[in-house]
């Protein structure tokens, strides 16, 4: 929602639209298009005029401080006959609605769904029913990632919090620490060389984010956690000892997304309009990420990234509603663009031969890839607010001949929706502006 700022300090910088939070009522789509196509410098932990409503803790709407263990009044949708066979190939399974806060992050593993919101609660769901809950003391939950028995959450206050599942009671989660730890901050603060410039005339410890964390990514093989932040950096953490082993000044504006891929490749996307490629290099005990190339350099903000499981395709969503993709087998040459949204892309997810894009236009596009061509299978509609996050897991009923996925979508309408998506779903047809029946395919690559 747009937030009144008359009581806040004077404007410290220009606005950014890298993490949009649009009002779901009384908004003109033409105005929204104009807003999203703008891109300005945003680096400030406390900017008064960030339209996202999340620019700093001062900007946030009042949080619900109720206990996270209060029974949640979520509603569930079932088909009228109670027969799962009636669910369409690509359609809604359930809708979870709670007046607790906007949904900013999702993660799923082993039939458990984790949801993070601006209420600071992390809730755990099993079979669409509440299974457990735990609560952070501060900082909207902007990212969730799971590694073994640990859950990492990235927050608006620039901290990564670590939670552990209790072995004796799988429904109980206990706070296991914060990245960086208080002791690490104290130890680092003694040495002057540990201070770096974080903005003009301001220094901070290199192990500590000084603005909101926007995204988390995990290299499970090497036990490395990556955190991206609006402070223009991404940091690398050793999961085993919770130490920050590297901080990379990656962009000229907020880093909105970081994703890890095969062979130590890391991609970052920023509000400065660029997508950059980094290569991890190990020298003894030291880890260093070296800049390789810039894949994209455009005027509008890069808002989301995703890489398919094999690492062969990298996708980039932008505030202009377009998804670009590159093919690693062709030396990361530009493969084309996917055009299916009217407003900014806010999240992306890749699963099997599918890529899903969630947008500020309240819809989710489901694309199927065949070699270098992407075809729009479905546009999932039903949310009443921007689709902020996506999570995907394989459907248990999936077969070799019919690969199915369960897709979770979190929205700024305070709901999570659950969808059944099939790779064999029939290709959808769309009417263009001339009334002709045409298919929506990816547009071939063009030189910038």
CSV table of C-alpha atoms in Angstrom, one decimal:
chain,number,residue,atom,x,y,z
A,1,UNK,CA,0.0,0.0,0.0
A,2,UNK,CA,1.1,3.6,-0.4
A,3,UNK,CA,2.2,5.0,2.9
A,4,UNK,CA,1.8,8.5,4.2
A,5,UNK,CA,5.2,10.0,4.7
A,6,UNK,CA,4.5,13.5,6.0
A,7,UNK,CA,5.8,12.6,9.5
A,8,UNK,CA,9.0,11.1,8.2
A,9,UNK,CA,12.4,12.8,7.7
A,10,UNK,CA,13.1,14.7,4.5
A,11,UNK,CA,13.7,12.7,1.3
A,12,UNK,CA,17.3,11.3,1.3
A,13,UNK,CA,17.4,10.1,-2.3
A,14,UNK,CA,15.3,9.1,-5.3
A,15,UNK,CA,12.7,6.3,-5.2
A,16,UNK,CA,13.2,2.7,-6.4
A,17,UNK,CA,10.6,0.3,-7.8
A,18,UNK,CA,12.7,-2.8,-7.4
A,19,UNK,CA,10.3,-4.3,-4.9
A,20,UNK,CA,6.8,-3.1,-5.8
A,21,UNK,CA,4.0,-3.1,-3.3
A,22,UNK,CA,1.0,-1.8,-5.2
A,23,UNK,CA,-2.3,-0.8,-3.7
A,24,UNK,CA,-4.9,-3.3,-4.9
A,25,UNK,CA,-7.6,-0.8,-5.1
A,26,UNK,CA,-8.1,2.6,-6.8
A,27,UNK,CA,-5.0,2.3,-9.0
A,28,UNK,CA,-4.9,3.2,-12.6
A,29,UNK,CA,-3.0,0.6,-14.7
A,30,UNK,CA,-1.6,3.4,-16.9
A,31,UNK,CA,-0.2,5.1,-13.9
A,32,UNK,CA,1.2,1.8,-12.6
A,33,UNK,CA,3.0,1.2,-16.0
A,34,UNK,CA,4.6,4.7,-15.7
A,35,UNK,CA,5.7,4.0,-12.2
A,36,UNK,CA,7.3,0.6,-13.0
A,37,UNK,CA,9.1,1.9,-16.1
A,38,UNK,CA,10.9,4.4,-13.9
A,39,UNK,CA,14.2,3.5,-12.3
A,40,UNK,CA,16.1,5.7,-10.0
A,41,UNK,CA,18.9,5.4,-7.5
A,42,UNK,CA,17.7,3.9,-4.2
A,43,UNK,CA,20.6,3.3,-1.9
A,44,UNK,CA,19.5,4.4,1.5
A,45,UNK,CA,18.4,2.3,4.5
A,46,UNK,CA,15.8,5.0,5.4
A,47,UNK,CA,14.4,6.6,2.3
A,48,UNK,CA,11.2,8.3,3.0
A,49,UNK,CA,9.6,8.0,-0.4
A,50,UNK,CA,10.0,4.4,-1.4
A,51,UNK,CA,6.7,3.4,-3.0
A,52,UNK,CA,7.2,-0.2,-2.0
A,53,UNK,CA,6.2,0.7,1.6
A,54,UNK,CA,9.2,-1.4,2.8
A,55,UNK,CA,12.0,1.1,2.4
A,56,UNK,CA,12.7,1.1,6.1
A,57,UNK,CA,11.0,-0.1,9.3
A,58,UNK,CA,9.6,3.4,9.7
A,59,UNK,CA,7.7,3.0,6.4
A,60,UNK,CA,5.9,-0.2,7.2
A,61,UNK,CA,2.3,-0.4,8.0
A,62,UNK,CA,1.6,-1.4,11.6
A,63,UNK,CA,2.3,-5.1,12.2
A,64,UNK,CA,0.0,-7.5,13.9
A,65,UNK,CA,1.8,-8.5,17.1
A,66,UNK,CA,-0.5,-11.4,18.0
A,67,UNK,CA,1.0,-14.7,19.0
A,68,UNK,CA,2.1,-16.8,16.0
A,69,UNK,CA,0.6,-19.8,17.7
A,70,UNK,CA,-3.0,-18.6,17.6
A,71,UNK,CA,-5.0,-20.9,15.5
A,72,UNK,CA,-5.2,-19.4,12.0
A,73,UNK,CA,-8.6,-18.8,10.4
A,74,UNK,CA,-7.4,-20.0,6.9
A,75,UNK,CA,-10.0,-21.1,4.4
A,76,UNK,CA,-9.5,-24.0,2.0
A,77,UNK,CA,-11.1,-24.4,-1.4
A,78,UNK,CA,-12.1,-27.8,-2.7
A,79,UNK,CA,-14.0,-28.8,-5.8
A,80,UNK,CA,-17.7,-29.2,-5.2
A,81,UNK,CA,-17.8,-32.9,-5.8
A,82,UNK,CA,-14.8,-33.5,-3.5
A,83,UNK,CA,-13.2,-35.4,-6.3
A,84,UNK,CA,-9.6,-34.5,-7.1
A,85,UNK,CA,-10.1,-35.8,-10.6
A,86,UNK,CA,-12.2,-32.7,-11.3
A,87,UNK,CA,-9.3,-30.4,-10.8
A,88,UNK,CA,-8.3,-29.0,-14.2
A,89,UNK,CA,-4.8,-29.8,-15.5
A,90,UNK,CA,-3.7,-26.3,-14.7
A,91,UNK,CA,-5.9,-25.0,-12.0
A,92,UNK,CA,-6.6,-24.0,-8.4
A,93,UNK,CA,-6.3,-26.6,-5.6
A,94,UNK,CA,-6.7,-24.5,-2.6
A,95,UNK,CA,-6.7,-20.9,-1.4
A,96,UNK,CA,-5.3,-20.0,2.1
A,97,UNK,CA,-6.4,-16.6,3.3
A,98,UNK,CA,-5.4,-14.9,6.5
A,99,UNK,CA,-5.7,-11.3,7.6
A,100,UNK,CA,-2.2,-11.4,9.1
A,101,UNK,CA,-0.1,-9.6,6.5
A,102,UNK,CA,1.2,-9.6,3.0
A,103,UNK,CA,3.0,-12.7,1.9
A,104,UNK,CA,6.6,-11.9,1.0
A,105,UNK,CA,8.3,-15.3,1.0
A,106,UNK,CA,7.6,-19.0,0.5
A,107,UNK,CA,9.7,-22.2,0.7
A,108,UNK,CA,8.7,-25.9,0.5
A,109,UNK,CA,10.4,-29.2,1.4
A,110,UNK,CA,9.1,-32.6,2.3
A,111,UNK,CA,5.4,-31.7,2.1
A,112,UNK,CA,5.9,-28.7,4.3
A,113,UNK,CA,5.2,-25.2,3.2
A,114,UNK,CA,6.8,-22.2,5.0
A,115,UNK,CA,5.3,-18.8,4.6
A,116,UNK,CA,6.8,-15.4,5.6
A,117,UNK,CA,4.9,-12.2,5.9
A,118,UNK,CA,5.2,-8.6,7.2
A,119,UNK,CA,3.7,-9.8,10.5
A,120,UNK,CA,7.2,-11.2,11.2
A,121,UNK,CA,5.6,-14.7,11.6
A,122,UNK,CA,6.9,-17.8,9.8
A,123,UNK,CA,4.2,-20.4,9.5
A,124,UNK,CA,4.6,-24.0,8.6
A,125,UNK,CA,1.8,-25.8,6.8
A,126,UNK,CA,1.2,-29.5,6.1
A,127,UNK,CA,-1.6,-30.7,3.8
A,128,UNK,CA,-2.9,-27.1,3.8
A,129,UNK,CA,-3.3,-27.1,7.6
A,130,UNK,CA,-1.2,-25.3,10.1
A,131,UNK,CA,1.5,-27.5,11.4
A,132,UNK,CA,3.8,-25.1,13.4
A,133,UNK,CA,4.8,-21.5,13.7
A,134,UNK,CA,7.7,-19.4,14.9
A,135,UNK,CA,8.2,-15.6,15.1
A,136,UNK,CA,11.0,-13.2,14.6
A,137,UNK,CA,11.4,-10.3,17.0
A,138,UNK,CA,11.9,-7.8,14.1
A,139,UNK,CA,12.2,-7.5,10.4
A,140,UNK,CA,9.6,-8.4,7.8
A,141,UNK,CA,10.3,-11.9,6.4
A,142,UNK,CA,11.6,-11.3,2.8
A,143,UNK,CA,13.2,-14.7,2.1
A,144,UNK,CA,13.1,-18.3,3.3
A,145,UNK,CA,15.5,-21.1,2.4
A,146,UNK,CA,15.9,-24.6,3.9
A,147,UNK,CA,19.1,-26.6,4.3
A,148,UNK,CA,18.9,-29.9,6.1
A,149,UNK,CA,17.4,-29.3,9.5
A,150,UNK,CA,18.0,-25.6,9.4
A,151,UNK,CA,15.8,-22.8,8.1
A,152,UNK,CA,17.3,-19.5,7.1
A,153,UNK,CA,15.1,-16.4,6.9
A,154,UNK,CA,16.2,-13.0,5.4
A,155,UNK,CA,14.6,-9.9,6.9
A,156,UNK,CA,13.9,-6.2,6.2
A,157,UNK,CA,16.3,-5.2,9.0
A,158,UNK,CA,19.3,-6.7,7.1
A,159,UNK,CA,19.7,-9.8,9.2
A,160,UNK,CA,19.6,-13.5,8.4
A,161,UNK,CA,18.1,-15.5,11.2
A,162,UNK,CA,18.7,-19.3,11.6
A,163,UNK,CA,16.1,-21.7,13.0
A,164,UNK,CA,16.4,-25.3,13.8
A,165,UNK,CA,13.9,-28.1,13.8
A,166,UNK,CA,13.8,-29.9,17.1
A,167,UNK,CA,14.6,-33.6,16.6
A,168,UNK,CA,12.3,-34.9,19.3
A,169,UNK,CA,9.4,-32.7,18.2
A,170,UNK,CA,9.3,-32.0,14.5
A,171,UNK,CA,6.6,-29.4,15.0
A,172,UNK,CA,8.9,-27.2,17.2
A,173,UNK,CA,11.3,-24.7,15.8
A,174,UNK,CA,14.0,-23.0,17.8
A,175,UNK,CA,16.0,-19.9,17.1
A,176,UNK,CA,19.6,-21.1,16.5
A,177,UNK,CA,21.3,-17.8,15.8
A,178,UNK,CA,21.7,-14.7,13.6
A,179,UNK,CA,24.0,-13.9,10.7
A,180,UNK,CA,26.3,-12.3,11.6
A,181,UNK,CA,26.4,-13.2,15.3
A,182,UNK,CA,26.8,-10.5,18.0
A,183,UNK,CA,30.2,-12.0,18.8
A,184,UNK,CA,31.3,-11.8,15.2
A,185,UNK,CA,30.2,-8.2,15.0
A,186,UNK,CA,32.0,-7.4,18.2
A,187,UNK,CA,35.2,-9.2,17.1
A,188,UNK,CA,35.2,-7.5,13.7
A,189,UNK,CA,34.5,-4.0,15.0
A,190,UNK,CA,37.9,-4.0,16.9
A,191,UNK,CA,39.8,-4.0,13.6
A,192,UNK,CA,39.6,-0.8,11.6
A,193,UNK,CA,40.3,-2.7,8.3
A,194,UNK,CA,37.0,-4.5,8.7
A,195,UNK,CA,35.1,-1.2,8.0
A,196,UNK,CA,34.2,-0.4,4.4
A,197,UNK,CA,32.3,2.5,2.8
A,198,UNK,CA,28.6,1.5,2.6
A,199,UNK,CA,27.4,4.9,1.3
A,200,UNK,CA,28.7,8.4,0.9
A,201,UNK,CA,30.4,9.5,4.2
A,202,UNK,CA,29.3,6.4,6.0
A,203,UNK,CA,31.2,3.2,6.8
A,204,UNK,CA,30.1,-0.2,8.2
A,205,UNK,CA,31.4,-3.6,8.9
A,206,UNK,CA,31.8,-5.7,5.7
A,207,UNK,CA,30.2,-8.8,7.4
A,208,UNK,CA,27.0,-6.9,8.0
A,209,UNK,CA,24.2,-5.9,5.6
A,210,UNK,CA,23.1,-2.3,6.1
A,211,UNK,CA,19.8,-2.5,4.3
A,212,UNK,CA,17.0,-5.0,3.6
A,213,UNK,CA,17.8,-8.5,2.5
A,214,UNK,CA,16.0,-9.1,-0.7
A,215,UNK,CA,16.8,-12.7,-1.5
A,216,UNK,CA,18.6,-15.9,-0.3
A,217,UNK,CA,20.1,-18.7,-2.3
A,218,UNK,CA,21.8,-21.9,-1.3
A,219,UNK,CA,24.7,-24.0,-2.8
A,220,UNK,CA,23.8,-27.2,-1.0
A,221,UNK,CA,26.8,-29.1,-2.4
A,222,UNK,CA,29.4,-26.7,-0.9
A,223,UNK,CA,27.3,-25.6,2.1
A,224,UNK,CA,27.3,-21.9,1.1
A,225,UNK,CA,24.4,-19.5,1.7
A,226,UNK,CA,24.1,-16.3,-0.4
A,227,UNK,CA,22.3,-13.2,0.8
A,228,UNK,CA,21.5,-10.3,-1.6
A,229,UNK,CA,20.6,-6.9,-0.2
A,230,UNK,CA,19.4,-3.4,-1.1
A,231,UNK,CA,22.8,-2.3,0.2
A,232,UNK,CA,24.2,-3.2,-3.3
A,233,UNK,CA,26.1,-6.2,-2.1
A,234,UNK,CA,25.8,-10.0,-1.9
A,235,UNK,CA,27.4,-11.9,0.9
A,236,UNK,CA,28.5,-15.5,1.2
A,237,UNK,CA,28.1,-17.5,4.4
A,238,UNK,CA,29.6,-20.8,5.5
A,239,UNK,CA,26.5,-22.7,6.8
A,240,UNK,CA,28.6,-25.0,9.0
A,241,UNK,CA,30.1,-22.3,11.2
A,242,UNK,CA,27.7,-19.4,10.3
A,243,UNK,CA,30.6,-17.1,9.3
A,244,UNK,CA,30.6,-14.5,6.5
A,245,UNK,CA,33.4,-15.5,4.2
A,246,UNK,CA,33.0,-12.9,1.5
A,247,UNK,CA,31.1,-9.7,0.7
A,248,UNK,CA,30.9,-8.6,-2.9
A,249,UNK,CA,30.0,-5.0,-4.0
A,250,UNK,CA,28.0,-6.2,-6.9
A,251,UNK,CA,25.9,-3.4,-8.3
A,252,UNK,CA,25.3,0.3,-8.4
A,253,UNK,CA,21.8,0.0,-6.9
A,254,UNK,CA,19.8,-2.5,-4.8
A,255,UNK,CA,20.5,-6.2,-5.5
A,256,UNK,CA,17.0,-7.7,-5.9
A,257,UNK,CA,18.0,-11.3,-6.6
A,258,UNK,CA,20.8,-13.8,-6.4
A,259,UNK,CA,20.7,-17.4,-7.6
A,260,UNK,CA,23.4,-20.1,-7.6
A,261,UNK,CA,23.9,-22.5,-10.4
A,262,UNK,CA,26.1,-25.4,-11.4
A,263,UNK,CA,29.9,-25.3,-11.4
A,264,UNK,CA,30.1,-22.4,-9.0
A,265,UNK,CA,28.3,-19.9,-11.2
A,266,UNK,CA,26.2,-17.1,-9.4
A,267,UNK,CA,23.8,-14.7,-11.1
A,268,UNK,CA,22.8,-11.3,-9.6
A,269,UNK,CA,20.1,-8.9,-10.7
A,270,UNK,CA,19.7,-5.3,-9.6
A,271,UNK,CA,17.6,-2.2,-9.7
A,272,UNK,CA,20.4,-0.7,-11.7
A,273,UNK,CA,19.0,-2.7,-14.6
A,274,UNK,CA,21.8,-5.2,-14.9
A,275,UNK,CA,22.2,-9.0,-14.6
A,276,UNK,CA,25.8,-10.0,-13.8
A,277,UNK,CA,27.6,-13.4,-13.8
A,278,UNK,CA,30.1,-14.4,-11.1
A,279,UNK,CA,32.4,-17.4,-10.9
A,280,UNK,CA,33.3,-18.9,-7.5
A,281,UNK,CA,37.0,-19.7,-7.2
A,282,UNK,CA,38.5,-21.6,-4.3
A,283,UNK,CA,42.1,-21.0,-3.1
A,284,UNK,CA,42.9,-23.2,-0.1
A,285,UNK,CA,40.4,-22.1,2.6
A,286,UNK,CA,39.5,-18.9,0.9
A,287,UNK,CA,36.5,-18.4,-1.4
A,288,UNK,CA,36.3,-15.6,-3.9
A,289,UNK,CA,33.7,-14.7,-6.5
A,290,UNK,CA,35.1,-13.2,-9.7
A,291,UNK,CA,33.0,-11.0,-12.1
A,292,UNK,CA,32.6,-12.8,-15.5
A,293,UNK,CA,30.2,-10.7,-17.6
A,294,UNK,CA,27.1,-8.6,-17.7
A,295,UNK,CA,24.2,-10.4,-19.4
A,296,UNK,CA,21.8,-7.4,-19.4
A,297,UNK,CA,22.0,-3.7,-19.1
A,298,UNK,CA,18.7,-1.9,-19.4
A,299,UNK,CA,16.8,1.1,-18.0
A,300,UNK,CA,14.2,-0.7,-16.0
A,301,UNK,CA,15.0,-2.6,-12.8
A,302,UNK,CA,15.7,-6.3,-12.7
A,303,UNK,CA,13.4,-7.7,-10.1
A,304,UNK,CA,13.7,-11.5,-10.2
A,305,UNK,CA,16.0,-14.3,-11.4
A,306,UNK,CA,15.7,-18.1,-11.7
A,307,UNK,CA,17.8,-20.9,-13.1
A,308,UNK,CA,16.6,-24.3,-14.1
A,309,UNK,CA,17.9,-27.4,-12.3
A,310,UNK,CA,20.5,-28.3,-14.9
A,311,UNK,CA,21.8,-24.7,-15.0
A,312,UNK,CA,21.2,-24.6,-18.8
A,313,UNK,CA,18.8,-21.7,-18.8
A,314,UNK,CA,18.8,-18.5,-16.7
A,315,UNK,CA,15.7,-16.3,-16.6
A,316,UNK,CA,15.4,-12.6,-15.6
A,317,UNK,CA,12.2,-10.7,-14.8
A,318,UNK,CA,12.0,-7.0,-15.0
A,319,UNK,CA,9.9,-4.1,-13.9
A,320,UNK,CA,8.6,-3.7,-17.5
A,321,UNK,CA,6.8,-7.0,-17.3
A,322,UNK,CA,9.3,-8.9,-19.6
A,323,UNK,CA,11.2,-12.1,-18.9
A,324,UNK,CA,14.6,-12.4,-20.7
A,325,UNK,CA,16.4,-15.7,-20.9
A,326,UNK,CA,19.9,-16.9,-21.8
A,327,UNK,CA,21.2,-20.4,-22.8
A,328,UNK,CA,24.4,-21.6,-21.1
A,329,UNK,CA,25.1,-24.2,-23.7
A,330,UNK,CA,25.4,-21.3,-26.2
A,331,UNK,CA,27.9,-19.4,-24.0
A,332,UNK,CA,25.1,-17.6,-22.3
A,333,UNK,CA,23.8,-16.0,-25.5
A,334,UNK,CA,20.5,-14.2,-25.3
A,335,UNK,CA,17.7,-16.7,-26.2
A,336,UNK,CA,14.7,-14.4,-26.3
A,337,UNK,CA,12.0,-12.7,-24.3
A,338,UNK,CA,8.7,-13.9,-22.8
A,339,UNK,CA,5.9,-11.4,-22.9
A,340,UNK,CA,2.8,-12.3,-20.9
A,341,UNK,CA,2.4,-9.7,-18.3
A,342,UNK,CA,1.1,-6.1,-18.2
A,343,UNK,CA,3.0,-5.0,-15.1
A,344,UNK,CA,6.3,-5.7,-13.3
A,345,UNK,CA,7.6,-9.3,-12.8
A,346,UNK,CA,8.0,-9.8,-9.1
A,347,UNK,CA,9.0,-13.5,-8.9
A,348,UNK,CA,10.2,-16.4,-11.0
A,349,UNK,CA,10.4,-20.2,-10.5
A,350,UNK,CA,11.7,-23.0,-12.8
A,351,UNK,CA,10.6,-26.6,-12.5
A,352,UNK,CA,11.2,-29.3,-15.1
A,353,UNK,CA,10.4,-27.9,-18.5
A,354,UNK,CA,8.3,-25.1,-17.0
A,355,UNK,CA,9.1,-21.6,-15.9
A,356,UNK,CA,6.5,-19.6,-13.9
A,357,UNK,CA,6.4,-15.8,-13.6
A,358,UNK,CA,4.4,-13.9,-11.0
A,359,UNK,CA,3.5,-10.3,-11.5
A,360,UNK,CA,2.2,-7.1,-10.1
A,361,UNK,CA,-0.7,-7.6,-12.5
A,362,UNK,CA,-2.0,-10.3,-10.1
A,363,UNK,CA,-1.4,-13.2,-12.5
A,364,UNK,CA,1.0,-16.1,-12.9
A,365,UNK,CA,2.1,-17.1,-16.4
A,366,UNK,CA,3.1,-20.8,-16.9
A,367,UNK,CA,5.5,-21.3,-19.8
A,368,UNK,CA,6.7,-24.6,-21.2
A,369,UNK,CA,10.1,-24.8,-22.8
A,370,UNK,CA,10.9,-27.0,-25.8
A,371,UNK,CA,14.5,-26.4,-26.8
A,372,UNK,CA,14.7,-22.6,-27.2
A,373,UNK,CA,11.0,-22.0,-27.6
A,374,UNK,CA,8.7,-21.1,-24.7
A,375,UNK,CA,5.0,-21.5,-25.1
A,376,UNK,CA,2.4,-19.9,-22.7
A,377,UNK,CA,0.4,-22.8,-21.3
A,378,UNK,CA,-1.7,-21.0,-18.8
A,379,UNK,CA,-2.4,-17.7,-17.1
A,380,UNK,CA,-3.4,-18.5,-13.5
A,381,UNK,CA,-5.7,-15.9,-12.1
A,382,UNK,CA,-7.4,-15.5,-8.7
A,383,UNK,CA,-5.2,-13.3,-6.6
A,384,UNK,CA,-6.5,-9.8,-5.7
A,385,UNK,CA,-3.0,-8.3,-5.3
A,386,UNK,CA,0.5,-8.5,-6.8
A,387,UNK,CA,2.0,-12.0,-6.8
A,388,UNK,CA,5.1,-11.6,-4.7
A,389,UNK,CA,6.6,-15.1,-4.4
A,390,UNK,CA,6.5,-18.6,-5.8
A,391,UNK,CA,7.5,-22.1,-4.6
A,392,UNK,CA,7.2,-25.3,-6.6
A,393,UNK,CA,7.3,-29.0,-5.6
A,394,UNK,CA,6.8,-32.2,-7.6
A,395,UNK,CA,3.2,-33.6,-7.5
A,396,UNK,CA,3.1,-37.1,-5.9
A,397,UNK,CA,0.7,-38.1,-8.7
A,398,UNK,CA,3.2,-37.1,-11.3
A,399,UNK,CA,4.2,-39.8,-13.9
A,400,UNK,CA,6.8,-40.1,-16.6
A,401,UNK,CA,4.2,-39.4,-19.2
A,402,UNK,CA,2.6,-36.5,-17.3
A,403,UNK,CA,4.9,-34.4,-15.2
A,404,UNK,CA,2.9,-32.5,-12.7
A,405,UNK,CA,3.8,-29.8,-10.2
A,406,UNK,CA,2.2,-28.2,-7.1
A,407,UNK,CA,2.8,-24.5,-7.3
A,408,UNK,CA,2.4,-22.1,-4.3
A,409,UNK,CA,1.9,-18.4,-4.9
A,410,UNK,CA,2.1,-15.7,-2.2
A,411,UNK,CA,0.5,-12.4,-2.7
A,412,UNK,CA,0.2,-8.9,-1.3
A,413,UNK,CA,-3.5,-9.7,-1.0
A,414,UNK,CA,-2.5,-11.6,2.2
A,415,UNK,CA,-3.2,-15.0,0.7
A,416,UNK,CA,-1.4,-18.1,-0.5
A,417,UNK,CA,-2.9,-20.1,-3.4
A,418,UNK,CA,-2.1,-23.6,-4.4
A,419,UNK,CA,-2.2,-24.7,-8.0
A,420,UNK,CA,-1.9,-28.0,-9.9
A,421,UNK,CA,0.2,-27.5,-13.0
A,422,UNK,CA,0.9,-30.1,-15.7
A,423,UNK,CA,3.6,-30.0,-18.4
A,424,UNK,CA,1.2,-31.8,-20.7
A,425,UNK,CA,-1.6,-29.2,-20.3
A,426,UNK,CA,-2.9,-28.0,-23.7
A,427,UNK,CA,-1.4,-24.9,-25.1
A,428,UNK,CA,-3.6,-21.8,-24.4
A,429,UNK,CA,-4.9,-19.5,-27.1
A,430,UNK,CA,-5.0,-15.8,-26.6
A,431,UNK,CA,-6.9,-13.1,-28.5
A,432,UNK,CA,-4.7,-10.3,-29.8
A,433,UNK,CA,-5.7,-6.7,-30.3
A,434,UNK,CA,-7.1,-7.5,-33.8
A,435,UNK,CA,-9.2,-10.4,-32.5
A,436,UNK,CA,-7.1,-13.1,-34.2
A,437,UNK,CA,-6.6,-16.4,-32.4
A,438,UNK,CA,-2.8,-16.7,-31.9
A,439,UNK,CA,-0.4,-18.5,-29.6
A,440,UNK,CA,2.0,-16.7,-27.3
A,441,UNK,CA,5.5,-18.0,-27.9
A,442,UNK,CA,8.8,-16.5,-26.8
A,443,UNK,CA,10.1,-13.7,-29.0
A,444,UNK,CA,13.5,-14.5,-30.6
A,445,UNK,CA,16.6,-12.8,-29.4
A,446,UNK,CA,17.3,-9.3,-30.5
A,447,UNK,CA,20.5,-7.2,-30.2
A,448,UNK,CA,20.4,-4.5,-27.6
